Amino acid sequence: MNLKFNRRGFLRFAGGGALGLATSGASLRGLSELNAALAAEEINVPRGPETWALSVCSLCPGACGLRVRKIGNRAVKIIGNPLHPVNRGGLCPRGVAGLQVLYHPDRLHTPQKNIASRAAPRWKEISWDEAIQTVSERLRMLGNHQRAHAAVFVGGHSGHLRQRLFRRFLDALGSPNYLRAPDGLDSSQFAAFLQQGVPSGLAYDFEAARYLLSFGINLLEGWGAPVGIMRAFGHWRDAAAGRRTKFVQIEPRLSITAARADEWVACRTGTEAALALGIAYVLITEGLYDARFVSEHTFGFEDWRDAGGRSHLGFRSLVLGEYRVNQVAALTQVPAETILRLGREFGRNRPALAIGGSASSTLPGDPYTAMAVHSLNALVGSVDRPGGMLVRPVLPGDQELEPASGKRATPNTIVGDGRLLPWLDLTRLPDAIRDAKPYPVEVLFIHGTDPAFSLPNGEDFAQALERVPFVVSFSSFWDETSAHADLVLPDHTDLEKWQEAGPPPSFPTPVMSLSPPVVTPLHQTRDTADVLLDIAHALGGPVAERLPYRTFEEFLREHVKQVFAAQAGYTFTTSLEETWNRLLARSGWWAPSYANDEQLWEQMKEQGGWWEPTYYYEEWDRVLRTPSRRFEFFSQSLARWVVQHREETKAMGLDPDDDRLCLPHQPPLPEASQEFPLLLIPVEVLPLAGSSGGHLPYMQQIAGSHLFEHWQSWLEMNPRTAAALGLTDREQVWIESRRGRIQARLRFYEGVRPGVVHLPLGYGQRQGSIWARRGVNPLSLLESKWGPPMGSLQAMPTYVRVYRS
Ligand code: SF4
């Protein structure tokens, strides 16, 4: 495609945004609103002694370490912790906005109880004693009727050890139903599960990669561990390193990530899998793949016969037969010469790394696309090697959480009906509740996520809540989900509680961040972990026995003992000491700065945590746990699942005898109609990444700075598309799909393909803070489908029409 707008133009445009913010009237739009929104505590710095404390940011899964400046008991400034291995002192704008979370005027101050109906709730403040008694009585009743399994915990984004405590709480009750909110990395992790047999811990060695192909990943806009990725990006550009990593971004829209890449390849929307397989074609036909790795460590590259003598299609035959460069060029609209060049560059610049398969940090993408991308890594031997695709070793004590490879969770889970997924998927919960199958949900706990807002089937989720007799939300703010609860038990914000975090997504080695509360809680809120411990003690019996800790701090201390017992890793140090520790590790030495778990605990509090800086490559038994103990181009666990679910496979419109079901391939593309001719694709912007942050004025102010848009949703459209529709820049338009219609401000953007429109995610809450209730939620328009083979609900690019309102 020939887009007239180039990346240089975009950078000038975006750079002008920052300058313009200070000089032009148009760009100042929203600043007065921002000033009016700031809480007095945030602006007025009191007198008193100055101190600094450590904490951990939990505004996204990035888990950056923080240093907080205090005047008296007032937190007044947040910067990055330079010792933290994930962010090394860096911080994104969301992290800075942590103060706004603390001082936010719309925070919930005390527990709330709905004393009327769900349809027309009336909220009454209650004491914590009453709240804990109410929940305990409910759970006791369930236990007395042998129905403890009917309790469900929906966990979202929260600390690693908090999640472990929540799971243990549920397990102690007798329920297997710990469900987690979907994550943008799910499709990649699922592909790693199918092709490598690892259910968690997919990671990437970004800094050591020499060539990076990103298939639509919003690498610099909220994906994975944002500050960690930005550090790697800085490393690629660091001339002192003696070489420069080439970063190629493949996606239809000129995003901020595409604009900052070395090369932007604008492919047709949804054809990333075909393009990856076209590049595989070049690697294979030109002999640029790692033949040794493929022969020694992969399965299904060549055609093969099963034990029954049936022959099966191999990856090589599939690619050579169906993904020739000219065929791929026609489908993807990427010139054949570009595909050839990308294949040659990827094959010749080792270590080369490919990433792809997700739509945003909360919406998983297509798993077959992720398989195609992973296959590229396998072809060039970038599996468990420097600069390649890695598998993070588990944290000490994590073995109790990880299901054995290929093994499903207990069969009586509320959503565990033979799915292949190695985790319990939240998108299936609304159907399970509505059908009361395999049994009714009687108590539902929700923490760290707002599924009624952020799930592709959020509306179904909200309706399903009406059927659950007792719903408890632990949200610090009103949101779409807590508005449907019976009890809302407000959690502390980050700076008011013990903070801990495990390694962020895609980070290659174990990390445990830890820090005590920075300030005394401002309101009558409580740490949810402490609340659950109180409930456990009120219940007594085996539940109390499994959770014998008086406070979450005691639980953390217990975990630090396990870390010490592992006899590995170091407390956070400077980069120089880290290099030295790595050198020692390579010589078989371990020289920690602590002699017992008590010293480890104290050092972790002082420095921010513990981590294992050394990754041990080529541990094939750990990273290749498939039935063949090899990287499987042809997934045998998927083949087994298809054999066991033939009828279900047919019901999805698929042929269970087609080998392509177990191989990476290009999924069918949605089709336009005369009625709905434009393809709507939601986009993620860093300030509102994870579909959260809309309640923070700072985030609202900077969300759409590439188009000078603030405080409201905008619809991006190519001016040529707009001209054909007779629409003008900045006017209000309706966007309508088969599911409904919403209104937004039209913005011309040359970086959008003709025939495609984009709406940002994270806008359009209907409950909660006045700042969150702005704009529109694109998920309300998107169609979704149960994606084979993952079995979870996927939000799909959806055809819409746009007209003047
Ligand atoms: S990247 Fe995530 S964890 Fe790090 S500062 Fe930003 S919001 Fe916080």
PDB file of C-alpha atoms in Angstrom, residues 195-361:
ATOM      1  CA  GLN A 195       4.613 -25.756  20.458  1.00  0.00           C
ATOM      2  CA  GLN A 196       6.854 -25.983  23.531  1.00  0.00           C
ATOM      3  CA  GLY A 197       4.546 -27.449  26.190  1.00  0.00           C
ATOM      4  CA  VAL A 198       5.153 -24.573  28.625  1.00  0.00           C
ATOM      5  CA  PRO A 199       1.980 -23.190  30.249  1.00  0.00           C
ATOM      6  CA  SER A 200       3.521 -19.936  31.529  1.00  0.00           C
ATOM      7  CA  GLY A 201       6.620 -17.766  31.569  1.00  0.00           C
ATOM      8  CA  LEU A 202       7.080 -17.003  27.849  1.00  0.00           C
ATOM      9  CA  ALA A 203       9.791 -14.340  27.698  1.00  0.00           C
ATOM     10  CA  TYR A 204      12.016 -12.579  25.180  1.00  0.00           C
ATOM     11  CA  ASP A 205      15.661 -11.642  25.258  1.00  0.00           C
ATOM     12  CA  PHE A 206      15.039  -8.247  23.660  1.00  0.00           C
ATOM     13  CA  GLU A 207      18.319  -6.567  24.525  1.00  0.00           C
ATOM     14  CA  ALA A 208      20.471  -9.256  22.927  1.00  0.00           C
ATOM     15  CA  ALA A 209      18.395  -9.484  19.726  1.00  0.00           C
ATOM     16  CA  ARG A 210      20.090  -8.097  16.642  1.00  0.00           C
ATOM     17  CA  TYR A 211      17.025  -8.046  14.450  1.00  0.00           C
ATOM     18  CA  LEU A 212      13.437  -7.733  15.657  1.00  0.00           C
ATOM     19  CA  LEU A 213      10.335  -8.397  13.581  1.00  0.00           C
ATOM     20  CA  SER A 214       7.196  -7.275  15.392  1.00  0.00           C
ATOM     21  CA  PHE A 215       3.939  -8.460  13.882  1.00  0.00           C
ATOM     22  CA  GLY A 216       1.533  -5.784  15.097  1.00  0.00           C
ATOM     23  CA  ILE A 217       2.719  -5.739  18.718  1.00  0.00           C
ATOM     24  CA  ASN A 218       2.226  -2.306  20.308  1.00  0.00           C
ATOM     25  CA  LEU A 219       5.711  -2.591  21.704  1.00  0.00           C
ATOM     26  CA  LEU A 220       6.098   1.032  22.841  1.00  0.00           C
ATOM     27  CA  GLU A 221       2.463   1.636  23.786  1.00  0.00           C
ATOM     28  CA  GLY A 222       1.640  -0.550  26.753  1.00  0.00           C
ATOM     29  CA  TRP A 223       2.564  -4.117  25.766  1.00  0.00           C
ATOM     30  CA  GLY A 224       4.403  -6.369  28.226  1.00  0.00           C
ATOM     31  CA  ALA A 225       6.543  -4.387  30.645  1.00  0.00           C
ATOM     32  CA  PRO A 226       6.428  -0.938  28.989  1.00  0.00           C
ATOM     33  CA  VAL A 227       9.411   0.696  30.703  1.00  0.00           C
ATOM     34  CA  GLY A 228      11.458  -2.491  30.411  1.00  0.00           C
ATOM     35  CA  ILE A 229      10.735  -2.544  26.657  1.00  0.00           C
ATOM     36  CA  MET A 230      11.626   1.144  26.328  1.00  0.00           C
ATOM     37  CA  ARG A 231      14.958   0.371  28.001  1.00  0.00           C
ATOM     38  CA  ALA A 232      15.619  -2.370  25.452  1.00  0.00           C
ATOM     39  CA  PHE A 233      14.638   0.068  22.708  1.00  0.00           C
ATOM     40  CA  GLY A 234      17.207   2.552  24.058  1.00  0.00           C
ATOM     41  CA  HIS A 235      19.803  -0.238  24.095  1.00  0.00           C
ATOM     42  CA  TRP A 236      19.161  -1.022  20.403  1.00  0.00           C
ATOM     43  CA  ARG A 237      19.843   2.608  19.604  1.00  0.00           C
ATOM     44  CA  ASP A 238      22.940   2.883  21.803  1.00  0.00           C
ATOM     45  CA  ALA A 239      25.905   3.538  19.527  1.00  0.00           C
ATOM     46  CA  ALA A 240      28.273   2.676  22.392  1.00  0.00           C
ATOM     47  CA  ALA A 241      27.090  -0.925  22.178  1.00  0.00           C
ATOM     48  CA  GLY A 242      28.933  -1.061  18.862  1.00  0.00           C
ATOM     49  CA  ARG A 243      25.989  -2.189  16.783  1.00  0.00           C
ATOM     50  CA  ARG A 244      22.431  -1.243  16.148  1.00  0.00           C
ATOM     51  CA  THR A 245      19.518  -3.655  16.299  1.00  0.00           C
ATOM     52  CA  LYS A 246      17.154  -3.333  13.381  1.00  0.00           C
ATOM     53  CA  PHE A 247      13.532  -3.112  14.482  1.00  0.00           C
ATOM     54  CA  VAL A 248      10.848  -3.729  11.864  1.00  0.00           C
ATOM     55  CA  GLN A 249       7.220  -3.065  12.751  1.00  0.00           C
ATOM     56  CA  ILE A 250       4.611  -4.830  10.631  1.00  0.00           C
ATOM     57  CA  GLU A 251       1.118  -3.428  11.064  1.00  0.00           C
ATOM     58  CA  PRO A 252      -1.526  -1.670   8.997  1.00  0.00           C
ATOM     59  CA  ARG A 253      -1.577   1.575  11.018  1.00  0.00           C
ATOM     60  CA  LEU A 254       1.230   4.056  11.579  1.00  0.00           C
ATOM     61  CA  SER A 255       1.246   3.718  15.349  1.00  0.00           C
ATOM     62  CA  ILE A 256       3.763   5.376  17.649  1.00  0.00           C
ATOM     63  CA  THR A 257       5.622   2.052  17.698  1.00  0.00           C
ATOM     64  CA  ALA A 258       5.673   1.949  13.879  1.00  0.00           C
ATOM     65  CA  ALA A 259       6.844   5.557  13.728  1.00  0.00           C
ATOM     66  CA  ARG A 260       9.794   4.836  16.002  1.00  0.00           C
ATOM     67  CA  ALA A 261      10.801   1.578  14.308  1.00  0.00           C
ATOM     68  CA  ASP A 262      13.616   1.424  11.735  1.00  0.00           C
ATOM     69  CA  GLU A 263      11.142   0.226   9.158  1.00  0.00           C
ATOM     70  CA  TRP A 264       7.369   0.162   9.029  1.00  0.00           C
ATOM     71  CA  VAL A 265       5.731  -2.442   6.804  1.00  0.00           C
ATOM     72  CA  ALA A 266       2.074  -1.629   6.242  1.00  0.00           C
ATOM     73  CA  CYS A 267       0.395  -4.973   5.635  1.00  0.00           C
ATOM     74  CA  ARG A 268      -3.274  -5.578   5.013  1.00  0.00           C
ATOM     75  CA  THR A 269      -5.208  -5.858   8.272  1.00  0.00           C
ATOM     76  CA  GLY A 270      -5.297  -9.363   9.726  1.00  0.00           C
ATOM     77  CA  THR A 271      -2.755 -10.958   7.365  1.00  0.00           C
ATOM     78  CA  GLU A 272       0.193 -11.132   9.748  1.00  0.00           C
ATOM     79  CA  ALA A 273       0.166 -14.962   9.850  1.00  0.00           C
ATOM     80  CA  ALA A 274       0.452 -15.168   6.057  1.00  0.00           C
ATOM     81  CA  LEU A 275       3.296 -12.677   6.072  1.00  0.00           C
ATOM     82  CA  ALA A 276       5.173 -14.660   8.749  1.00  0.00           C
ATOM     83  CA  LEU A 277       4.727 -17.831   6.690  1.00  0.00           C
ATOM     84  CA  GLY A 278       5.840 -15.985   3.551  1.00  0.00           C
ATOM     85  CA  ILE A 279       9.036 -15.041   5.389  1.00  0.00           C
ATOM     86  CA  ALA A 280       9.349 -18.702   6.442  1.00  0.00           C
ATOM     87  CA  TYR A 281       9.114 -19.581   2.726  1.00  0.00           C
ATOM     88  CA  VAL A 282      12.121 -17.362   1.993  1.00  0.00           C
ATOM     89  CA  LEU A 283      14.121 -18.852   4.881  1.00  0.00           C
ATOM     90  CA  ILE A 284      13.404 -22.397   3.717  1.00  0.00           C
ATOM     91  CA  THR A 285      13.843 -21.955  -0.020  1.00  0.00           C
ATOM     92  CA  GLU A 286      17.041 -19.916   0.340  1.00  0.00           C
ATOM     93  CA  GLY A 287      18.551 -22.209   2.963  1.00  0.00           C
ATOM     94  CA  LEU A 288      18.650 -19.422   5.551  1.00  0.00           C
ATOM     95  CA  TYR A 289      17.194 -21.466   8.390  1.00  0.00           C
ATOM     96  CA  ASP A 290      19.129 -23.186  11.174  1.00  0.00           C
ATOM     97  CA  ALA A 291      19.079 -26.723   9.787  1.00  0.00           C
ATOM     98  CA  ARG A 292      20.839 -28.125  12.823  1.00  0.00           C
ATOM     99  CA  PHE A 293      18.362 -26.716  15.317  1.00  0.00           C
ATOM    100  CA  VAL A 294      15.456 -27.808  13.152  1.00  0.00           C
ATOM    101  CA  SER A 295      16.801 -31.336  12.865  1.00  0.00           C
ATOM    102  CA  GLU A 296      17.823 -31.768  16.517  1.00  0.00           C
ATOM    103  CA  HIS A 297      15.110 -29.859  18.376  1.00  0.00           C
ATOM    104  CA  THR A 298      11.910 -29.672  16.324  1.00  0.00           C
ATOM    105  CA  PHE A 299       9.077 -31.955  15.322  1.00  0.00           C
ATOM    106  CA  GLY A 300       6.743 -31.719  12.334  1.00  0.00           C
ATOM    107  CA  PHE A 301       9.020 -29.792   9.999  1.00  0.00           C
ATOM    108  CA  GLU A 302       8.922 -32.593   7.439  1.00  0.00           C
ATOM    109  CA  ASP A 303       5.847 -34.672   6.541  1.00  0.00           C
ATOM    110  CA  TRP A 304       5.513 -37.529   9.017  1.00  0.00           C
ATOM    111  CA  ARG A 305       3.567 -40.717   9.760  1.00  0.00           C
ATOM    112  CA  ASP A 306       1.770 -41.425  13.029  1.00  0.00           C
ATOM    113  CA  ALA A 307       1.766 -44.733  14.903  1.00  0.00           C
ATOM    114  CA  GLY A 308      -1.272 -45.839  12.873  1.00  0.00           C
ATOM    115  CA  GLY A 309       0.592 -45.278   9.606  1.00  0.00           C
ATOM    116  CA  ARG A 310      -1.369 -42.174   8.594  1.00  0.00           C
ATOM    117  CA  SER A 311       0.762 -39.569   6.885  1.00  0.00           C
ATOM    118  CA  HIS A 312       0.602 -35.928   7.992  1.00  0.00           C
ATOM    119  CA  LEU A 313       1.455 -32.607   6.471  1.00  0.00           C
ATOM    120  CA  GLY A 314       4.692 -31.061   7.719  1.00  0.00           C
ATOM    121  CA  PHE A 315       5.495 -27.373   8.108  1.00  0.00           C
ATOM    122  CA  ARG A 316       7.852 -27.320   5.136  1.00  0.00           C
ATOM    123  CA  SER A 317       5.227 -28.762   2.749  1.00  0.00           C
ATOM    124  CA  LEU A 318       2.574 -26.425   4.106  1.00  0.00           C
ATOM    125  CA  VAL A 319       4.743 -23.336   3.610  1.00  0.00           C
ATOM    126  CA  LEU A 320       6.137 -24.340   0.219  1.00  0.00           C
ATOM    127  CA  GLY A 321       2.688 -25.295  -1.049  1.00  0.00           C
ATOM    128  CA  GLU A 322       0.534 -22.474   0.268  1.00  0.00           C
ATOM    129  CA  TYR A 323       2.675 -19.471   1.195  1.00  0.00           C
ATOM    130  CA  ARG A 324       4.755 -18.708  -1.872  1.00  0.00           C
ATOM    131  CA  VAL A 325       6.030 -15.161  -1.922  1.00  0.00           C
ATOM    132  CA  ASN A 326       3.759 -14.044  -4.741  1.00  0.00           C
ATOM    133  CA  GLN A 327       0.699 -15.575  -3.092  1.00  0.00           C
ATOM    134  CA  VAL A 328       1.549 -13.904   0.213  1.00  0.00           C
ATOM    135  CA  ALA A 329       2.236 -10.578  -1.498  1.00  0.00           C
ATOM    136  CA  ALA A 330      -1.198 -10.668  -3.105  1.00  0.00           C
ATOM    137  CA  LEU A 331      -2.945 -11.416   0.185  1.00  0.00           C
ATOM    138  CA  THR A 332      -0.974  -9.108   2.469  1.00  0.00           C
ATOM    139  CA  GLN A 333      -0.489  -6.257  -0.043  1.00  0.00           C
ATOM    140  CA  VAL A 334       3.186  -6.186   0.940  1.00  0.00           C
ATOM    141  CA  PRO A 335       5.396  -6.135  -2.179  1.00  0.00           C
ATOM    142  CA  ALA A 336       7.125  -9.438  -2.987  1.00  0.00           C
ATOM    143  CA  GLU A 337      10.536  -7.691  -2.925  1.00  0.00           C
ATOM    144  CA  THR A 338       9.857  -6.533   0.635  1.00  0.00           C
ATOM    145  CA  ILE A 339       8.942 -10.064   1.754  1.00  0.00           C
ATOM    146  CA  LEU A 340      12.084 -11.438   0.140  1.00  0.00           C
ATOM    147  CA  ARG A 341      14.232  -8.770   1.770  1.00  0.00           C
ATOM    148  CA  LEU A 342      12.667  -9.254   5.212  1.00  0.00           C
ATOM    149  CA  GLY A 343      13.232 -13.019   4.958  1.00  0.00           C
ATOM    150  CA  ARG A 344      16.878 -12.546   3.975  1.00  0.00           C
ATOM    151  CA  GLU A 345      17.518  -9.976   6.690  1.00  0.00           C
ATOM    152  CA  PHE A 346      15.835 -12.139   9.314  1.00  0.00           C
ATOM    153  CA  GLY A 347      17.849 -15.179   8.261  1.00  0.00           C
ATOM    154  CA  ARG A 348      21.206 -13.393   8.075  1.00  0.00           C
ATOM    155  CA  ASN A 349      21.120 -11.117  11.139  1.00  0.00           C
ATOM    156  CA  ARG A 350      21.300 -13.450  14.092  1.00  0.00           C
ATOM    157  CA  PRO A 351      20.146 -13.501  16.772  1.00  0.00           C
ATOM    158  CA  ALA A 352      16.858 -12.593  15.165  1.00  0.00           C
ATOM    159  CA  LEU A 353      13.625 -12.473  17.119  1.00  0.00           C
ATOM    160  CA  ALA A 354       9.990 -12.382  15.987  1.00  0.00           C
ATOM    161  CA  ILE A 355       7.075 -11.401  18.224  1.00  0.00           C
ATOM    162  CA  GLY A 356       3.386 -11.205  17.437  1.00  0.00           C
ATOM    163  CA  GLY A 357      -0.091 -12.501  18.020  1.00  0.00           C
ATOM    164  CA  SER A 358      -1.790  -9.986  20.289  1.00  0.00           C
ATOM    165  CA  ALA A 359      -4.135  -7.123  19.626  1.00  0.00           C
ATOM    166  CA  SER A 360      -3.581  -5.092  22.825  1.00  0.00           C
ATOM    167  CA  SER A 361      -2.454  -5.644  26.403  1.00  0.00           C
TER     168      SER A 361
END
